[in-house]
Short mmCIF file of C-alpha atoms in Angstrom, two decimals:
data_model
loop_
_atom_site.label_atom_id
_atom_site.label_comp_id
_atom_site.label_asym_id
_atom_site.label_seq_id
_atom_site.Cartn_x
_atom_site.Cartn_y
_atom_site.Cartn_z
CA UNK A 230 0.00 0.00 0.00
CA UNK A 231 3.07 2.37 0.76
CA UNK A 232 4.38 2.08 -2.47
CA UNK A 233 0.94 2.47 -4.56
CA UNK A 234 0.88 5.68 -2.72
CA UNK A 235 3.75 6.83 -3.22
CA UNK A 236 4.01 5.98 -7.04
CA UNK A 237 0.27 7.82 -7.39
CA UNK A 238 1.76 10.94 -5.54
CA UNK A 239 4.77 10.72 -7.44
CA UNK A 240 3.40 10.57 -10.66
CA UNK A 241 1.40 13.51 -9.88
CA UNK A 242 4.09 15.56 -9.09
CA UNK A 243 6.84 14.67 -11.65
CA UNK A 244 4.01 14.00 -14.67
CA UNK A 245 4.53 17.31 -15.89
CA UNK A 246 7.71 17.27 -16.15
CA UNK A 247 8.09 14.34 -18.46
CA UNK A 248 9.89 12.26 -15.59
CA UNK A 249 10.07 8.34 -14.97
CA UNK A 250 8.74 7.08 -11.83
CA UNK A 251 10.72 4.59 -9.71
CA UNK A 252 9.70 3.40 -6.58
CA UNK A 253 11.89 0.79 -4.08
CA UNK A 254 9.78 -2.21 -4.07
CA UNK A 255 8.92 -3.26 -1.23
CA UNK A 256 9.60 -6.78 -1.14
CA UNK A 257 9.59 -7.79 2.57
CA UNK A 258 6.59 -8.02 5.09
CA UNK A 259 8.70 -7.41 8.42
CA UNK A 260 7.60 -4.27 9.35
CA UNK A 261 10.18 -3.93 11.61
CA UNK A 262 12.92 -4.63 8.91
CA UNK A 263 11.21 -2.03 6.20
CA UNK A 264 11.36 0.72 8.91
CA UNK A 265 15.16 0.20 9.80
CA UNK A 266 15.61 0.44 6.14
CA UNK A 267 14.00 3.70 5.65
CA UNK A 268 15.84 4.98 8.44
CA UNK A 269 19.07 4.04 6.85
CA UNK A 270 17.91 5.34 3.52
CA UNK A 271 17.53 8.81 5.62
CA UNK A 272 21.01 8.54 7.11
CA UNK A 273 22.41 7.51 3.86
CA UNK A 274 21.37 10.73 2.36
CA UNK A 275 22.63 12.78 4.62
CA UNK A 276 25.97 11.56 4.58
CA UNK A 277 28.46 12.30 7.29
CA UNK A 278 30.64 9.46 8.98
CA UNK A 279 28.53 9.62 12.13
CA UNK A 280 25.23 9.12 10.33
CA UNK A 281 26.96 6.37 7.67
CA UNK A 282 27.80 4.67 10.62
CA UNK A 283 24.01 4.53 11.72
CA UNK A 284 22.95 3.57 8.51
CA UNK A 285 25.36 0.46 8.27
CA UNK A 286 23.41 -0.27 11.35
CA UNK A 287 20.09 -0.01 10.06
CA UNK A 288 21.10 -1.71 6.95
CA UNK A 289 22.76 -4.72 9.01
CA UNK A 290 19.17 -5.13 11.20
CA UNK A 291 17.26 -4.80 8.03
CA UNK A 292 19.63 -7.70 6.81
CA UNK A 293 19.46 -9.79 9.45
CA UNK A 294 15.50 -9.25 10.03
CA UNK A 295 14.94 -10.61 6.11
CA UNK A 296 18.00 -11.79 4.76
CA UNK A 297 15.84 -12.00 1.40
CA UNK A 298 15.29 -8.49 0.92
CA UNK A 299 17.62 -7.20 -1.69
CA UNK A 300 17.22 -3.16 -1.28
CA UNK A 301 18.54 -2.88 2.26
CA UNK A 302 21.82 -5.69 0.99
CA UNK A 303 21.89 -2.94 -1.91
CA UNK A 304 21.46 -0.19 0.10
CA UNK A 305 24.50 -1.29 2.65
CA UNK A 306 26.69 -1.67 -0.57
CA UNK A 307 26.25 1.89 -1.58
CA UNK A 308 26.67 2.97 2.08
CA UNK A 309 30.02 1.36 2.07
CA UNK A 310 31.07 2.55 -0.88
CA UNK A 311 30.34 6.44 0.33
CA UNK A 312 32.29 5.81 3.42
CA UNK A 313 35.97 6.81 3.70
CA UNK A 314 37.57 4.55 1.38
CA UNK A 315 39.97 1.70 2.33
CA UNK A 316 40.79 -1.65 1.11
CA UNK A 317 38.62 -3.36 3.75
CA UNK A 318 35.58 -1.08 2.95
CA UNK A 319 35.75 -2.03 -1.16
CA UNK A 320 36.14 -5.75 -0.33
CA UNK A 321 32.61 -5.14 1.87
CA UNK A 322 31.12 -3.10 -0.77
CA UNK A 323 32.01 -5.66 -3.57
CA UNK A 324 30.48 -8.89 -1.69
CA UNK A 325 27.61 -6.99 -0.42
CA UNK A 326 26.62 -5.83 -3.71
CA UNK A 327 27.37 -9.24 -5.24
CA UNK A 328 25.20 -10.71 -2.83
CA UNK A 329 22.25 -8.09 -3.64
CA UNK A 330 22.49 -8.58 -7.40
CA UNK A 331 22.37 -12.65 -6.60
CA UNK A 332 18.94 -11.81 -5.14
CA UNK A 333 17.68 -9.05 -7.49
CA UNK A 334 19.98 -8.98 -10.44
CA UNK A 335 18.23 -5.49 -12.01
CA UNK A 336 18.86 -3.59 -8.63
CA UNK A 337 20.13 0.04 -9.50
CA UNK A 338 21.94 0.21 -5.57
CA UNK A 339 23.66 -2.66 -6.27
CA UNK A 340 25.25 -2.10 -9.89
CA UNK A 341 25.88 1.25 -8.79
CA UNK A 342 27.98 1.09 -5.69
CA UNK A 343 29.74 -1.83 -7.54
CA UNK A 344 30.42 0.75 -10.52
CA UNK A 345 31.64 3.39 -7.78
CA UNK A 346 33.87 0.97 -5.63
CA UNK A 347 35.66 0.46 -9.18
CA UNK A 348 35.73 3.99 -10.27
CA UNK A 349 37.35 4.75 -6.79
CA UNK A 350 39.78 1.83 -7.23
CA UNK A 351 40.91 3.58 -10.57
CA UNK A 352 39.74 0.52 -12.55
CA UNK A 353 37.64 2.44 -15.10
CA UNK A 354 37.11 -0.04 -17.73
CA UNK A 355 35.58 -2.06 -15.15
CA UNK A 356 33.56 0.33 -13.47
CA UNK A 357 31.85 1.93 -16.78
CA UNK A 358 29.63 -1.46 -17.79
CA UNK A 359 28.05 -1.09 -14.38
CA UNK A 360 27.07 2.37 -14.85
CA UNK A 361 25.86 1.93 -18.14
CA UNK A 362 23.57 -0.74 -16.94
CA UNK A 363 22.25 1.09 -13.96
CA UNK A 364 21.73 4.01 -16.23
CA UNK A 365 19.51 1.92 -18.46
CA UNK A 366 17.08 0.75 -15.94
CA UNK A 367 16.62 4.21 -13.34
CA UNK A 368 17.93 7.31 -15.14
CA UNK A 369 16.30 9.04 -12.14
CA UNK A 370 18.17 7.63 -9.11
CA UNK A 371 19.27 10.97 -7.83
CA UNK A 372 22.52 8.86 -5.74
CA UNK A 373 23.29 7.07 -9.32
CA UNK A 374 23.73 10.50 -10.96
CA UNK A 375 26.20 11.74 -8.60
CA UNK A 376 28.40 8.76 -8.63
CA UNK A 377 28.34 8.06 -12.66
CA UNK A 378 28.55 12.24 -13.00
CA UNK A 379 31.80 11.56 -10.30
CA UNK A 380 32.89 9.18 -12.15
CA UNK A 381 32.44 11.39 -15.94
CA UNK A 382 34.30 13.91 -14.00
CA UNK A 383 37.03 12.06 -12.92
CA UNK A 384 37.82 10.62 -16.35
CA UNK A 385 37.72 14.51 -17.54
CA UNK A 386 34.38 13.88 -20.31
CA UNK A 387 33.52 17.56 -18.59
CA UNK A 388 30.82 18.12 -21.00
CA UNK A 389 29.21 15.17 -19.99
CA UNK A 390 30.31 15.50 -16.82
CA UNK A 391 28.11 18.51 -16.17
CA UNK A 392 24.74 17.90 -18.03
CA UNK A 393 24.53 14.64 -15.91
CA UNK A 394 25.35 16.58 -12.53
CA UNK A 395 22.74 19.17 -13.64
CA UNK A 396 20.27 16.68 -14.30
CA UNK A 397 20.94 15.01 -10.87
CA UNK A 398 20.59 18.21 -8.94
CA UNK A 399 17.76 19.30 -10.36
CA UNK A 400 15.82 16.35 -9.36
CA UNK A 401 17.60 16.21 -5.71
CA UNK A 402 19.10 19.64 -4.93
CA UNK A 403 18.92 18.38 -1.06
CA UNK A 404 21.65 15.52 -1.94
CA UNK A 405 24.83 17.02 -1.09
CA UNK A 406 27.71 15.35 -2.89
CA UNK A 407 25.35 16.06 -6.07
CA UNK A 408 25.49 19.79 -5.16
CA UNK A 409 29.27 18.99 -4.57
CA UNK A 410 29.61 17.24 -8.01
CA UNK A 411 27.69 19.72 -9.86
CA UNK A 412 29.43 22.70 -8.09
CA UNK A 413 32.90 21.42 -9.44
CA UNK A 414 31.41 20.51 -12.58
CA UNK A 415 30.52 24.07 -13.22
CA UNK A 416 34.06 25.03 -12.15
CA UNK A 417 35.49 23.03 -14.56
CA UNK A 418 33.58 25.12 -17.37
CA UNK A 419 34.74 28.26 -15.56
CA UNK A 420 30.90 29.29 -14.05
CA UNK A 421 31.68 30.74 -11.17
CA UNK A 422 28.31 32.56 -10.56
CA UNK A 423 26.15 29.82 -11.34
CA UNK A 424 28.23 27.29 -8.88
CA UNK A 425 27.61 30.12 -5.89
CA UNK A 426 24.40 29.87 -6.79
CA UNK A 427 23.96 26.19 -6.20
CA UNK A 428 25.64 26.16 -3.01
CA UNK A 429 23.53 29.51 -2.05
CA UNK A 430 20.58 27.47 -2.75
CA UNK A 431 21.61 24.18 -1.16
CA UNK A 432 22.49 25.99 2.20
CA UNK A 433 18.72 27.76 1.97
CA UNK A 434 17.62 24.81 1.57
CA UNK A 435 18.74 22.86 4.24
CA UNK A 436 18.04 22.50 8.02
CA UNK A 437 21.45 23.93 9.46
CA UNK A 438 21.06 21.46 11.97
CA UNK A 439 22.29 18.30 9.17
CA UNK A 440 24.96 20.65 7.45
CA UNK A 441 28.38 18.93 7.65
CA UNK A 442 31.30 20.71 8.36
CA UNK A 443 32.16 20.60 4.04
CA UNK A 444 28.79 21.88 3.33
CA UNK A 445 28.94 24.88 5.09
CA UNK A 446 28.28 28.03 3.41
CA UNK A 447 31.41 29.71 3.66
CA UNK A 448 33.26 26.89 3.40
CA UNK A 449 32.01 25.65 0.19
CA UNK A 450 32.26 29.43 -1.78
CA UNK A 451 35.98 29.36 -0.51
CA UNK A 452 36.85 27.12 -3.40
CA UNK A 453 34.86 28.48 -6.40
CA UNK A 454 36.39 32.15 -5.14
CA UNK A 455 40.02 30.74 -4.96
CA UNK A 456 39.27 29.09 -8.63
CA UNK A 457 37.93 32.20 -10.27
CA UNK A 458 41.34 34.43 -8.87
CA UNK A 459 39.39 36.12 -6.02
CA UNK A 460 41.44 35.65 -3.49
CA UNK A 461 39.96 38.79 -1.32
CA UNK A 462 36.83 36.94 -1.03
CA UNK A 463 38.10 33.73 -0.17
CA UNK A 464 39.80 35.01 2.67
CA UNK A 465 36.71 36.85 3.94
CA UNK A 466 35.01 33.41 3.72
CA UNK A 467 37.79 31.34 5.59
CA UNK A 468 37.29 34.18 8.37
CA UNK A 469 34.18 33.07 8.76
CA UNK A 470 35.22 29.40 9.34
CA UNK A 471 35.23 28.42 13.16
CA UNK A 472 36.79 25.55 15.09
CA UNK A 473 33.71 23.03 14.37
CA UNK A 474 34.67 23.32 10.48
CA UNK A 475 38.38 23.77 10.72
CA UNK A 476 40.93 23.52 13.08
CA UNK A 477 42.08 27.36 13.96
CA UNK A 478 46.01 26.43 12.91
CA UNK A 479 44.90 25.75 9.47
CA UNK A 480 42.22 28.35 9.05
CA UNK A 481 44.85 31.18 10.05
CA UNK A 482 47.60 29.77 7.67
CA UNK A 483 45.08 29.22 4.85
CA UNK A 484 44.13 32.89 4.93
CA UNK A 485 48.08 33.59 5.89
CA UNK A 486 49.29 32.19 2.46
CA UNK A 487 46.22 33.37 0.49
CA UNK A 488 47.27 37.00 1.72
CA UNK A 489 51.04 36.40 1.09
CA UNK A 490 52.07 33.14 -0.99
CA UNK A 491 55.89 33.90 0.03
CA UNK A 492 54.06 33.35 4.01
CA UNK A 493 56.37 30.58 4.81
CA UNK A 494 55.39 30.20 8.34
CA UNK A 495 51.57 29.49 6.88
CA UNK A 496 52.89 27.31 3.81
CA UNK A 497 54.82 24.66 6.65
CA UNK A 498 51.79 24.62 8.43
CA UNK A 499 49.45 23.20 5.35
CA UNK A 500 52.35 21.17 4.21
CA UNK A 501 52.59 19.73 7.70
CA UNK A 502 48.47 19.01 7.24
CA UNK A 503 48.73 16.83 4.13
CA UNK A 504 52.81 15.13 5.14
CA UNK A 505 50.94 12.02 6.79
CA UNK A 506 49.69 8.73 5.40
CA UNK A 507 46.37 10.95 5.07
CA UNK A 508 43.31 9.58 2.47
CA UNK A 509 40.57 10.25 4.20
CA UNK A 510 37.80 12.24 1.76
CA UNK A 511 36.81 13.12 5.27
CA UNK A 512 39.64 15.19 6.39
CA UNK A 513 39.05 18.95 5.33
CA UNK A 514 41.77 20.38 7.11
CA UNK A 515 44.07 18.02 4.63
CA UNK A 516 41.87 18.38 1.33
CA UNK A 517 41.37 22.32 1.73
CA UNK A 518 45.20 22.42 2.24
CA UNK A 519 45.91 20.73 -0.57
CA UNK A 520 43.97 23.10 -3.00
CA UNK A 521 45.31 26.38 -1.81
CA UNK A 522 49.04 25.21 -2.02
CA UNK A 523 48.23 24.64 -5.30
CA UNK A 524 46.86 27.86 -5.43
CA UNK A 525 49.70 29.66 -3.83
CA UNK A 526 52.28 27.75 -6.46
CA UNK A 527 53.40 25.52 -4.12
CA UNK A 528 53.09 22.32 -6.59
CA UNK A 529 56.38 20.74 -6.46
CA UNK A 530 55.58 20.11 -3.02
CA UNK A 531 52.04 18.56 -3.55
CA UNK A 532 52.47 16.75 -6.22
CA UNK A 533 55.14 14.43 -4.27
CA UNK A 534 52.72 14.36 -1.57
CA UNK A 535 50.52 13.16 -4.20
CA UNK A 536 52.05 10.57 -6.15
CA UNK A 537 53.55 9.19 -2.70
CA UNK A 538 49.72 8.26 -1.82
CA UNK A 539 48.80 7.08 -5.59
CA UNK A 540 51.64 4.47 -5.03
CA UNK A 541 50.77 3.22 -1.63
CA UNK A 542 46.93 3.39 -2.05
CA UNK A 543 45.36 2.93 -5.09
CA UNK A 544 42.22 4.79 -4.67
CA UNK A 545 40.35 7.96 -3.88
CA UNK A 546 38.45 10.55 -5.20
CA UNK A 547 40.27 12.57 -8.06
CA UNK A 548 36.94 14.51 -8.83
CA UNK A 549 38.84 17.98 -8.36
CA UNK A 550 41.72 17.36 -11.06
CA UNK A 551 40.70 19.11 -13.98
CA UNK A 552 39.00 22.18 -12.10
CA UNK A 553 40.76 25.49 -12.67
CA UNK A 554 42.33 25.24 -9.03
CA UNK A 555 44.41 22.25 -10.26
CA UNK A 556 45.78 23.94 -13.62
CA UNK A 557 49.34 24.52 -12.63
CA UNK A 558 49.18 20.90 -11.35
CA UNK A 559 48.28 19.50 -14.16
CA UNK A 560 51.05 21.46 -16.23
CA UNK A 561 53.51 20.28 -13.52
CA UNK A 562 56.45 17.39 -15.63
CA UNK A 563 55.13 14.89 -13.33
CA UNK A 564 51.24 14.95 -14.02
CA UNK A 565 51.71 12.65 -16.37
CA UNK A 566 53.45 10.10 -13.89
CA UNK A 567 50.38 10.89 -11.70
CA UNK A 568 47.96 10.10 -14.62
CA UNK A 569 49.57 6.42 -15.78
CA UNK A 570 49.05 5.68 -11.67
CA UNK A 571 45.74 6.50 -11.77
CA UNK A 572 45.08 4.02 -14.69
CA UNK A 573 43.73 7.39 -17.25
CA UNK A 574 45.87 6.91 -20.18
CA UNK A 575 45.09 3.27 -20.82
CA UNK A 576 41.48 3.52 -20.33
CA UNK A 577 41.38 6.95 -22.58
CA UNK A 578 43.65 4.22 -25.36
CA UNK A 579 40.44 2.34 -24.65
CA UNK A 580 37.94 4.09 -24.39
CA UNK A 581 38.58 7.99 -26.40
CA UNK A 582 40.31 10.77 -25.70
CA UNK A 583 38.86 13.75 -23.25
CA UNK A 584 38.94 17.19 -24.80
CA UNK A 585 41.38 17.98 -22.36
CA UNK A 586 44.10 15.77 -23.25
CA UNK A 587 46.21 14.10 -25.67
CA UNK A 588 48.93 12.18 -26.71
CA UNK A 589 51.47 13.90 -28.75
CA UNK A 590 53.12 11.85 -31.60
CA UNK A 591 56.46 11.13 -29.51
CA UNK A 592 53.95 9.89 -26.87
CA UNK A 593 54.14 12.56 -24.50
CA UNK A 594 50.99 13.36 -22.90
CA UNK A 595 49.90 16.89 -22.76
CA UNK A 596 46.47 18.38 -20.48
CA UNK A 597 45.11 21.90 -20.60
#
């Protein structure tokens, strides 16, 4: 009965717009079980390690209440694969969505968090079929556009990158690594005013109450203001930032070096930040100090730092490459190193060239 009602309202309210309905089935009878897997499916959207955590939780008691019910074995596969990454948390996302297609081989969670465990692991080739097929059934799923439009933007198809990251966000503006996605997408193409915009909208949008410490207004319009060259408003932004959404040693050398890049005091400091064995997509003080040492030209620096962690890890988010930020990165004599670690050239040999490479006839690689 749930799910007749919600497909009627649904189809009232996207009919209009020319949208396909999709509904989770509801294939289990335990009460109990369905409402620990709506309450993950809250958590889940949220995002935040604290409220992940809950959801793998809810997901697990779901599981164990109706071991038959694929969504919530689907559901704790895309959970895991949205969690900080590690090899431990890719082998669990892997078998759990396995296990989820073995019981519902059409399930969009499933082939999707198995697409983005692969896409995270660098292993492109293996990661597109996955998307493609999850595409083809739900070209609605709000959490599959922001990991294939990750994944377009990773691989630097930008164009595509962006109308599928527009196209997510327009039917979910509340999910937040779909604002994030489609903010950076619009960065890439160099629309500043339009990504403010998004994130204005996002943060008027949501209860303040669930904003993470990355979401946060001032925060977020940091990095489209240090991308566009305006450094005077970045630094009135990381002013704003206060110990619950960066640590005070970072905040003051961030603005430090964005006032003065010859600041050496403030450039030790952020170097300091990223120096440790340091992956977590979770760890702002460490991502936002990577992106304004690029800024402030200190590359040579970070892209050691870098490469050091491609070697030893394997896998991460590398979403933020091709933005503006990451230019004199990218024209750095060891991008290329960084590129044949992250697996790019021989899918691109595979699968086509982005716009925003090539390789020369000598074989040299060369990125705008």
């Amino acid at each position: 009965v749930q799910e007749e009602i919600a497909t009627a309202i649904a189809t009232v309210l996207t009919g209009e717009l020319g949208l396909g309905v999709e509904t989770v089935p509801n294939k289990t009878r335990n009460m109990e079980a369905y409402d620990d897997y709506l309450q993950g499916r809250a958590l889940l959207h949220k995002r935040g390690l604290d409220n992940l955590a809950q959801a793998v939780a809810h997901f697990k008691r779901t599981t164990a209440l109706d071991p038959e019910f694929a969504p919530a074995w689907a559901a704790l596969a895309l959970t895991y694969s949205v969690m900080d990454i590690n090899a431990e948390v890719v082998a669990k996302a892997i078998s759990t969505a396995k296990h989820a297609l073995s019981l519902d081989p059409e399930n969009v969670d499933a082939l999707d968090a198995l697409a983005s465990v692969y896409r995270d692991s660098w292993q492109w080739a293996k990661a597109e079929p996955y998307f493609d097929q999850a595409m083809a059934i739900d070209p609605q799923s709000s959490e599959l556009l922001e990991d294939y439009s990750e994944f377009l933007g990773m691989v630097g198809r930008l164009d595509e990158y962006l109308a599928v990251a527009e196209k997510g966000h327009a039917i979910d503006p509340l999910l937040g690594p779909l604002a994030d996605s489609y903010t950076w997408a619009l960065m890439d193409h160099h629309q500043f005013d339009k990504a403010m915009a998004v994130i204005e909208q996002w943060n008027r949008s949501m209860n303040q109450d669930d904003i993470l410490p990355f979401w946060y207004e001032p925060y977020w319009k940091m990095i489209p203001m240090m991308a566009s060259g305006d450094n005077a408003g970045a630094i009135a932004m990381a002013r704003n930032l206060g110990p619950e959404h960066m640590s005070t040693p970072i905040r003051n050398a961030i603005i430090g070096l964005l006032e003065n890049p010859a600041n050496v005091q403030a450039r030790e400091v952020l170097r300091t930040a990223i120096s440790g064995d340091n992956t977590s997509e979770y760890d702002f003080d460490a991502y936002t100090a990577t992106l304004v040492l690029i800024h402030a030209g200190d590359v040579d620096f970070v892209i050691d730092r870098i490469i050091t962690d491609a070697q030893k890890f394997s896998f991460g988010n590398v979403e933020p490459i091709w933005s503006p930020i990451y230019a004199p990165f990218r024209k750095h004599p060891r991008f290329e190193e960084y590129l044949e670690l992250l697996n790019l050239p021989e899918y691109w040999d595979q699968a086509g060239w982005p716009d925003i490479c090539l390789r020369e006839e000598d074989g040299r690689i060369e990125c705008q």
